[in-house]
CSV table of C-alpha atoms in Angstrom, one decimal:
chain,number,residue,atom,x,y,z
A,777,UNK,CA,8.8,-13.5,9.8
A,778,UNK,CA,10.9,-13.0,6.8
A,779,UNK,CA,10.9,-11.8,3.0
A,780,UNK,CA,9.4,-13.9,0.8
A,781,UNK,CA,9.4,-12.2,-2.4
A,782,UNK,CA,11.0,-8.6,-2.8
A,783,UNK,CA,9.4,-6.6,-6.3
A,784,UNK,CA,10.3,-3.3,-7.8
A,785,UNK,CA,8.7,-0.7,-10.2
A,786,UNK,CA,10.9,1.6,-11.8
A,787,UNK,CA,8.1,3.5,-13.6
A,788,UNK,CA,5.4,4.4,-11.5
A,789,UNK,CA,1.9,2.6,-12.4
A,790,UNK,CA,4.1,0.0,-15.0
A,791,UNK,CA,4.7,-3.5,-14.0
A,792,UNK,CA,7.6,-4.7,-11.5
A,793,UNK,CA,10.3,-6.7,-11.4
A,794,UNK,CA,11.8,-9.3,-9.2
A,795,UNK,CA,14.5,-8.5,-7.5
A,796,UNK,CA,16.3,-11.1,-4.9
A,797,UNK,CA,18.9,-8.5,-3.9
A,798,UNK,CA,18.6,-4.7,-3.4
A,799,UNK,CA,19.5,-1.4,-1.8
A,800,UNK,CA,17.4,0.2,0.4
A,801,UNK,CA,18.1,4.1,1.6
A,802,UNK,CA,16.8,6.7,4.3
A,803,UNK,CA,13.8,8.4,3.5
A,804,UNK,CA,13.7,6.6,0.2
A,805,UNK,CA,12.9,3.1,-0.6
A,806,UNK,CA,14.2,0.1,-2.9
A,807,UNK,CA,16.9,1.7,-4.9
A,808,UNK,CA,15.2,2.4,-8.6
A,809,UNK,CA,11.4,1.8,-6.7
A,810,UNK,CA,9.0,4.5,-8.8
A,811,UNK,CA,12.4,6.3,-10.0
A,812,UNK,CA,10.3,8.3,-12.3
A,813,UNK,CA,6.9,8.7,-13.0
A,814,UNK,CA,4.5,9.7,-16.4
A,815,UNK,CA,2.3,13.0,-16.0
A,816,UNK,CA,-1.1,13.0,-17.0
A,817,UNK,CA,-1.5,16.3,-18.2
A,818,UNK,CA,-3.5,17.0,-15.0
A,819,UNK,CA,-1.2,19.5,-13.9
A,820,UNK,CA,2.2,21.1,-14.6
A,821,UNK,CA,5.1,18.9,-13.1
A,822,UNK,CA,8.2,19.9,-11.8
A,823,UNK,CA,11.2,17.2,-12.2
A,824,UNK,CA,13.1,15.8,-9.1
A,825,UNK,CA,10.3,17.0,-6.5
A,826,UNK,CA,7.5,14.5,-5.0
A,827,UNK,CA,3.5,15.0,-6.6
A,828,UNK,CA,0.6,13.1,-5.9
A,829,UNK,CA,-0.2,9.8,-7.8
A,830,UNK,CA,-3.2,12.0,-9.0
A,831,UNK,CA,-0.6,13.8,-11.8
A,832,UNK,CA,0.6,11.1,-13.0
A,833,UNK,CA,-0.4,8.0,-15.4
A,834,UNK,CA,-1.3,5.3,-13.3
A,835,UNK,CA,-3.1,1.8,-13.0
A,836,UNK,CA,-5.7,3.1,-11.8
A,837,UNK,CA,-6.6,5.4,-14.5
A,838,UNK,CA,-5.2,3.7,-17.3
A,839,UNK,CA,-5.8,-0.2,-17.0
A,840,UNK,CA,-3.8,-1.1,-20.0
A,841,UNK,CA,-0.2,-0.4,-18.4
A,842,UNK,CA,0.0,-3.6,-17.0
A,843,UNK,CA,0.6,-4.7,-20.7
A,844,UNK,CA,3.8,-2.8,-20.7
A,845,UNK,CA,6.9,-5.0,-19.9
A,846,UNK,CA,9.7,-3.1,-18.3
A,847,UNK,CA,13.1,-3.8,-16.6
A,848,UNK,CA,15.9,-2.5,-14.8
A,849,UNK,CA,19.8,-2.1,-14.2
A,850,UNK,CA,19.4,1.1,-12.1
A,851,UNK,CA,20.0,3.8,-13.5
A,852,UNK,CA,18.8,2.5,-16.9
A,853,UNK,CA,15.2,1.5,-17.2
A,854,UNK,CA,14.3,-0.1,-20.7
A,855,UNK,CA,10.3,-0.3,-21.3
A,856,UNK,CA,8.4,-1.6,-23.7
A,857,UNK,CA,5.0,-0.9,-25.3
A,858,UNK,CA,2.0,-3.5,-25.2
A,859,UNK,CA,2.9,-6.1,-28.1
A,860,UNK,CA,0.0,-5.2,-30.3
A,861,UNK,CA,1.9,-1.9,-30.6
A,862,UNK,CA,4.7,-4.1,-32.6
A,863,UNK,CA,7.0,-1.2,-30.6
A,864,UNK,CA,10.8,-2.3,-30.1
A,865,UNK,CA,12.2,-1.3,-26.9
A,866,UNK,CA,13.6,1.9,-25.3
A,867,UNK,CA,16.5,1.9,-22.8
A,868,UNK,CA,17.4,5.4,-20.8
A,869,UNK,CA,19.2,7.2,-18.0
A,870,UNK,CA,16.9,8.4,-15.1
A,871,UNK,CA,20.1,10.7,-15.0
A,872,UNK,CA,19.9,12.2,-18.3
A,873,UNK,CA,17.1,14.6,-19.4
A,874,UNK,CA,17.5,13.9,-23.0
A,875,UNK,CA,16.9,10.5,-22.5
A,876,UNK,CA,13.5,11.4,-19.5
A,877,UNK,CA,12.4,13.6,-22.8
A,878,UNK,CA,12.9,10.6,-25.6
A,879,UNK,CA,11.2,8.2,-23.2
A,880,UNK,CA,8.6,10.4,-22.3
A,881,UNK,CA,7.8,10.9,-25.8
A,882,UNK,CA,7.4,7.3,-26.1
A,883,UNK,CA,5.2,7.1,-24.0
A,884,UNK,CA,3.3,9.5,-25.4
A,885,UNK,CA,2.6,7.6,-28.7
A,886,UNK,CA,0.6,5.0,-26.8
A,887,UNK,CA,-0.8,6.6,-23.5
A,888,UNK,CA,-3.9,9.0,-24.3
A,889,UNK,CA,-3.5,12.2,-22.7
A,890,UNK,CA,-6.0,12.5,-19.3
A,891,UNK,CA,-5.5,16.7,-19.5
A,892,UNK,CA,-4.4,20.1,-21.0
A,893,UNK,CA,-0.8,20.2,-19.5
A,894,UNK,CA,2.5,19.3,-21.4
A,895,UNK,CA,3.1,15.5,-20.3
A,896,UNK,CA,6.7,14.8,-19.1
A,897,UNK,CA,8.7,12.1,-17.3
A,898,UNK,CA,9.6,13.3,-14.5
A,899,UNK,CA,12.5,11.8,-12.1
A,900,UNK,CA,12.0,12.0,-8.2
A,901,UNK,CA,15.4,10.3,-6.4
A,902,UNK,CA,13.1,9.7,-3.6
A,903,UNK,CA,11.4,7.4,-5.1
A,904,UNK,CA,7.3,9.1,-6.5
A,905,UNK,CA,5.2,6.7,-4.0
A,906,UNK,CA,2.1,6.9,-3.4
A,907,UNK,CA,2.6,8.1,0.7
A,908,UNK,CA,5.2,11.0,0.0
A,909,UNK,CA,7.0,9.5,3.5
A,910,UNK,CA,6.7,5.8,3.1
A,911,UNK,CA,9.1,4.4,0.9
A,912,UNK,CA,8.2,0.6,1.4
A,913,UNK,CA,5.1,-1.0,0.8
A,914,UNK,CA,4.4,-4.8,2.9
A,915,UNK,CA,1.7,-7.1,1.5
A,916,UNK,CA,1.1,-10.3,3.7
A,917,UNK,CA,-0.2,-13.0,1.0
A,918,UNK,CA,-1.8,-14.6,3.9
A,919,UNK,CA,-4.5,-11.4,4.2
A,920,UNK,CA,-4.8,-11.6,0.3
A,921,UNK,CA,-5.4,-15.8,0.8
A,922,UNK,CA,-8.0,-14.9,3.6
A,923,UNK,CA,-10.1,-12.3,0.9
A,924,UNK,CA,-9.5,-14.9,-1.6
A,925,UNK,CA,-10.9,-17.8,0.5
A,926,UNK,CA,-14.2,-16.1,1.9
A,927,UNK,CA,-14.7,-13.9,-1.5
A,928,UNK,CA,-14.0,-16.8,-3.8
A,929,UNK,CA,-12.0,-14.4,-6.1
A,930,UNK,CA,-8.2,-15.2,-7.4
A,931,UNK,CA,-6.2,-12.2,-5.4
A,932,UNK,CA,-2.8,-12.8,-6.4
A,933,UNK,CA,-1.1,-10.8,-3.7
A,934,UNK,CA,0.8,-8.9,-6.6
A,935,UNK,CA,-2.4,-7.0,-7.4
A,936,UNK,CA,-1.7,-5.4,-4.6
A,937,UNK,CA,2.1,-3.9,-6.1
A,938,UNK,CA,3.8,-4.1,-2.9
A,939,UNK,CA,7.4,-4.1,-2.3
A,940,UNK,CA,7.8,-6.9,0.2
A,941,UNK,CA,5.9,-10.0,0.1
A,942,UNK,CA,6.4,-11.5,3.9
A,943,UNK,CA,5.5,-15.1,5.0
A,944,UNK,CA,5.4,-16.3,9.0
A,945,UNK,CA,2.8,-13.4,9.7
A,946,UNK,CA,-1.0,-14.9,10.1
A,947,UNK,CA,-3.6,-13.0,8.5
A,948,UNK,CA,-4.3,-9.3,9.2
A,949,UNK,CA,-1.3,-9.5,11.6
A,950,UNK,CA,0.3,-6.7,9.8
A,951,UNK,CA,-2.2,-4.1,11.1
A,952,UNK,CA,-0.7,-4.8,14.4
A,953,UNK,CA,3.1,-3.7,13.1
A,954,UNK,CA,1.9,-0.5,13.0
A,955,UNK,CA,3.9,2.2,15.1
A,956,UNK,CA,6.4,-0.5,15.0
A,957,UNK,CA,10.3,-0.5,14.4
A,958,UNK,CA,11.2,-3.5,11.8
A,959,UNK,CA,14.9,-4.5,11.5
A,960,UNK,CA,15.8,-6.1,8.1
A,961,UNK,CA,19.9,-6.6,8.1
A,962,UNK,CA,21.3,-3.4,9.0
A,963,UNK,CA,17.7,-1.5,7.8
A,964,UNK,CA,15.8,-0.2,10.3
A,965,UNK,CA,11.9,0.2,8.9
A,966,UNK,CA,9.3,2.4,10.8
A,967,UNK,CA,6.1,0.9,9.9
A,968,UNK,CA,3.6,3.7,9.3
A,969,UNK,CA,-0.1,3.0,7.9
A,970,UNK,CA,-2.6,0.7,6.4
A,971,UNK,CA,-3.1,1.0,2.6
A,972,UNK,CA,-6.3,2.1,1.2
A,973,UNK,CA,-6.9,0.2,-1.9
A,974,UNK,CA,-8.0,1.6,-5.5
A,975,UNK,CA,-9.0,-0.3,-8.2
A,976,UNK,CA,-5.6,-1.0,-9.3
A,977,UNK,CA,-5.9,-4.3,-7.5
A,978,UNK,CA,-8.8,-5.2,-10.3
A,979,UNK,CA,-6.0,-6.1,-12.7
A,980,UNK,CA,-5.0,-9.5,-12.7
A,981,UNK,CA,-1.0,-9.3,-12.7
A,982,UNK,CA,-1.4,-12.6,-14.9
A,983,UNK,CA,-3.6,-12.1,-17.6
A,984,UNK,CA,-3.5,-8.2,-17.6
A,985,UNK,CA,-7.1,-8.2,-17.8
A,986,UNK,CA,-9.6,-6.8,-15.4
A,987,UNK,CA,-11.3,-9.3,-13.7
A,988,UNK,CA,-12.8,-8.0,-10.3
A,989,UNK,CA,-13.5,-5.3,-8.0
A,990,UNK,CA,-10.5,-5.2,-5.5
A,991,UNK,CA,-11.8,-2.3,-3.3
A,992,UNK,CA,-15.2,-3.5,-3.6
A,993,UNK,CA,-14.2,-7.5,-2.4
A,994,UNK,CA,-12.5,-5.8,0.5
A,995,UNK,CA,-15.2,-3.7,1.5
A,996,UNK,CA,-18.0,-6.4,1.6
A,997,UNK,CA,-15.6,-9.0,3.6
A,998,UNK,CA,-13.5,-7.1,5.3
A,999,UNK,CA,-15.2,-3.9,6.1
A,1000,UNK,CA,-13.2,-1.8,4.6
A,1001,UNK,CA,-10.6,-1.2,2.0
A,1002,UNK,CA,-7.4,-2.0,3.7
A,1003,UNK,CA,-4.4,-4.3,2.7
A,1004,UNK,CA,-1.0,-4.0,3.4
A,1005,UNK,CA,0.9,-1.7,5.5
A,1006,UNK,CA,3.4,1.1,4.5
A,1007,UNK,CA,6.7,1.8,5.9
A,1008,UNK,CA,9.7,4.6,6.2
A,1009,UNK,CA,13.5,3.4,6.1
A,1010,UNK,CA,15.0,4.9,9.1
A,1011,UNK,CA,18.8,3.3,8.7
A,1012,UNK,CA,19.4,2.4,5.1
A,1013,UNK,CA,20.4,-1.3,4.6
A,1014,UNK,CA,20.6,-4.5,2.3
A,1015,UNK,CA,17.5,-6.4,1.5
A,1016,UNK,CA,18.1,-9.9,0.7
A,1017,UNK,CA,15.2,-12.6,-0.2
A,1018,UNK,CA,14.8,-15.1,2.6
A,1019,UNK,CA,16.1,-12.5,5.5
A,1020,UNK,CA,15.0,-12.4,8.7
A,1021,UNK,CA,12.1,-9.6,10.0
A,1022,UNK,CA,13.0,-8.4,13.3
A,1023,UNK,CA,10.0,-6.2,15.6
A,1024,UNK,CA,12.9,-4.2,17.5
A,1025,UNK,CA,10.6,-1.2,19.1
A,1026,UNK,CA,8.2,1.5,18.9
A,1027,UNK,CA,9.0,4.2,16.4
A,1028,UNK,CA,9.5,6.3,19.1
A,1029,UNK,CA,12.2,8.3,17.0
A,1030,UNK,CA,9.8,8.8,13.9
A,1031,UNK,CA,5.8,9.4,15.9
A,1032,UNK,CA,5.5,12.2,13.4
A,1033,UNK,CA,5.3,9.7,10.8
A,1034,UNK,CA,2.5,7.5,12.5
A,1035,UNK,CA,-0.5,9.9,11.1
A,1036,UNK,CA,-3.8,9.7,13.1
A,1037,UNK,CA,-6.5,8.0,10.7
A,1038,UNK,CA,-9.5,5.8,10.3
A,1039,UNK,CA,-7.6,2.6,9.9
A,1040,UNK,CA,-7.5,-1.5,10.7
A,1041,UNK,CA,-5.5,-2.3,14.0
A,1042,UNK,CA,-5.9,-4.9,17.1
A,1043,UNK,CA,-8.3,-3.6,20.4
A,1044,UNK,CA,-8.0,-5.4,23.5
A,1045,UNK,CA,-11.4,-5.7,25.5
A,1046,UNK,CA,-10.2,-4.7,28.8
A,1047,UNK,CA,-14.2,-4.4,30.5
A,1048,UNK,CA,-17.3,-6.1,30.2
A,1049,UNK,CA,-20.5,-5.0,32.1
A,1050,UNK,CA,-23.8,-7.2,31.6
A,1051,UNK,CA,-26.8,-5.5,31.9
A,1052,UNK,CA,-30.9,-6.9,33.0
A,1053,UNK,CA,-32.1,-5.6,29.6
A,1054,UNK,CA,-29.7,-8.7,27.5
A,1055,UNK,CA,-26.9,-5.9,26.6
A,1056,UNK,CA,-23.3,-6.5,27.2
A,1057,UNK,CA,-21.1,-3.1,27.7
A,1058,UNK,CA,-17.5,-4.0,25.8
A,1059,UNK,CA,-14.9,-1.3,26.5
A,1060,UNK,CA,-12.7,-1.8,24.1
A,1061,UNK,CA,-8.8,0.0,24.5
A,1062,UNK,CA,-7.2,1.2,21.2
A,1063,UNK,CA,-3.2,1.2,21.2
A,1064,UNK,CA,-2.8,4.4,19.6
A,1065,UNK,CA,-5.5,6.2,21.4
A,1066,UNK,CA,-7.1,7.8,17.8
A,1067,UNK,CA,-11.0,6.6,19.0
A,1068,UNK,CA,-12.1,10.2,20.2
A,1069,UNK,CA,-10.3,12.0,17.2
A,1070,UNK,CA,-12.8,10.1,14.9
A,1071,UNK,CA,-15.3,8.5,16.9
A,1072,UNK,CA,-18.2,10.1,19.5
A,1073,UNK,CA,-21.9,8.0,20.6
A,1074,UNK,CA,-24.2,6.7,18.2
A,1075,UNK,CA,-21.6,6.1,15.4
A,1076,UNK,CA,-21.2,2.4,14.7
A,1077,UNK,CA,-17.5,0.7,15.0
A,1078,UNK,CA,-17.2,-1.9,12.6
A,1079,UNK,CA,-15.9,-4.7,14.6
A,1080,UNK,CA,-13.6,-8.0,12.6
A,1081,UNK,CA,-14.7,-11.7,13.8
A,1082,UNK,CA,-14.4,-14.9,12.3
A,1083,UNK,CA,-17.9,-15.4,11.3
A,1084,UNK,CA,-19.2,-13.4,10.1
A,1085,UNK,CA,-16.3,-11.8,8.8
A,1086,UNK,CA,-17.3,-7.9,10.4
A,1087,UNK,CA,-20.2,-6.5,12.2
A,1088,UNK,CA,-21.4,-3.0,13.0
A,1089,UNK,CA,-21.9,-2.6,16.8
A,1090,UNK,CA,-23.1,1.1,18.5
A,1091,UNK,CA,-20.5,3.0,20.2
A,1092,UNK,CA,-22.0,4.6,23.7
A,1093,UNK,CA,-18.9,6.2,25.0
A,1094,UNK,CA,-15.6,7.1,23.7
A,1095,UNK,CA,-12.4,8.6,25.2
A,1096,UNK,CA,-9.1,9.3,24.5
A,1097,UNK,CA,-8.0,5.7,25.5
A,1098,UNK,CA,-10.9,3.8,23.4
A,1099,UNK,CA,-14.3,3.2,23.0
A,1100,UNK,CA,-17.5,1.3,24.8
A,1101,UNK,CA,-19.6,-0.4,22.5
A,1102,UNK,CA,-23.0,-2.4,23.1
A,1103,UNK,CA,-23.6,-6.0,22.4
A,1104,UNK,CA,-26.7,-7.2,22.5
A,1105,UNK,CA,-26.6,-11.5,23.7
């Protein structure tokens, strides 16, 4: 497994970049990745602390930012409007609050307001991600070939505006990283979560038009709305395209960061009791032992196969250690 592609947005919900070469810190993420962020007059905004995408301008409000062209030398970001503006180009400091307030008032002149609130450009040195603990988001473009292949839909995996583009890791193999330690160089990655999708990933990165229904093409082949897996940098490091991805552990030093939710991930069937009446018993064991925090009898687990692509199957008993479900031959 290794990097394929590595991509970087300096303003949150604008386009990325390419990068082939980048910094990546402790409890942050790409160096310049979502170094500041456009309010949506939703709510007041303080500058230099983490708020939820919800505040802010974004893709998935506001469909016509993939239009925007931006770039960056970090700490200077220089952005430009959609062409049809005839705009010319604004370069600032992410370090200088005369220049957050002269590029926030550019934005202004072409983003429509979304609320009552003064609108600012706010800085976070974190990084303003979506997850407020996962600073690195990892798309597999063999998943997004999978959706593409059964939905008949173009998915360009940058739809999906992750950070790292991997190859070497079959389809839907990511979900099993989870409560993993990656090494990358010297970086040392604790892989957290799925991603639930929005409709973001409805904008083709190509045209800038939207084409499709991301979450929706997920949903109806897949089952649910999943794709791509966060992480949080636990050592600080180099990334470099073409390096190596090394599973080194459990994130035994960073569980806290592994929240329990409704989310893909690998069962092993570990029983199966055939009954007279042409039902099979499966008891299937979940590696992180979530089943009877969401589950009980009578809900239906969606279960992944090849063909079909997912099926709903009865739960009749569930435990801490994973759940029994009924087949029917």
């Amino acid at each position: 497994m290794k990097i394929a592609q590595m991509f970087r947005f300096p303003i949150k919900g604008l386009p990325g970049e390419v990068v082939t070469s980048v910094d990546i810190s402790k409890g942050k993420g790409l160096e310049g990745d979502r170094r500041v962020a456009f309010g949506n007059g939703t709510t007041e905004l303080g500058n230099g602390e983490w708020e939820s995408c919800l505040s802010f301008t974004i893709l998935k409000n506001n469909k016509s930012l993939q239009k925007w062209e931006v770039h960056s030398e970090p700490p200077l970001i220089t952005m430009t409007a959609p062409a049809a503006n005839c705009a010319q180009p604004l370069t600032f400091d992410v370090g200088n609050q005369r220049d957050l307030d002269e590029a926030g008032a550019y934005l202004s002149r072409f983003l429509p307001p979304q609320g009552p609130n003064p609108r600012k450009l706010v800085s976070a040195p974190q990084g303003m991600f979506d997850s407020r603990l996962s600073g690195v988001s990892i798309i597999n473009p063999n998943t997004v070939a999978e959706l593409s292949r059964v939905s008949g839909a173009d998915m360009d995996p940058r739809r999906f505006r992750g950070n790292l583009l991997v190859e070497g890791l079959p389809a839907f193999a990511e979900y099993g990283l989870i409560g993993k330690v990656l090494r990358i160089g010297k970086a040392r990655i604790a892989i957290t979560k799925s991603i639930a999708r929005c409709s973001a990933t409805s904008v083709n990165p190509h045209t800038t038009e939207v084409d499709t229904n991301g979450p929706r093409l997920l949903a109806t082949h897949f089952g649910h709305i999943h794709c791509g897996i966060y992480g949080t940098v636990l050592e600080s490091g180099k990334l470099e395209t073409g390096a190596s991805i090394e599973i080194v552990g459990e994130a035994n030093d960073a569980e806290d960061l592994v929240p329990v939710k409704l989310s893909p991930r690998f069962m092993t069937v570990v029983r199966k009791d055939n009954y007279d009446t042409g039902v099979a018993e499966l008891l299937l064991q979940d590696p992180f032992k979530w089943m009877q925090k969401e589950y009980e009898p009578g809900m239906h687990l969606r279960i992944h196969l090849p063909d079909p692509l997912w099926r709903n199957y009865t739960i009749t008993s569930v435990d801490d250690q994973g759940a029994s479900i009924a087949v029917r031959i």
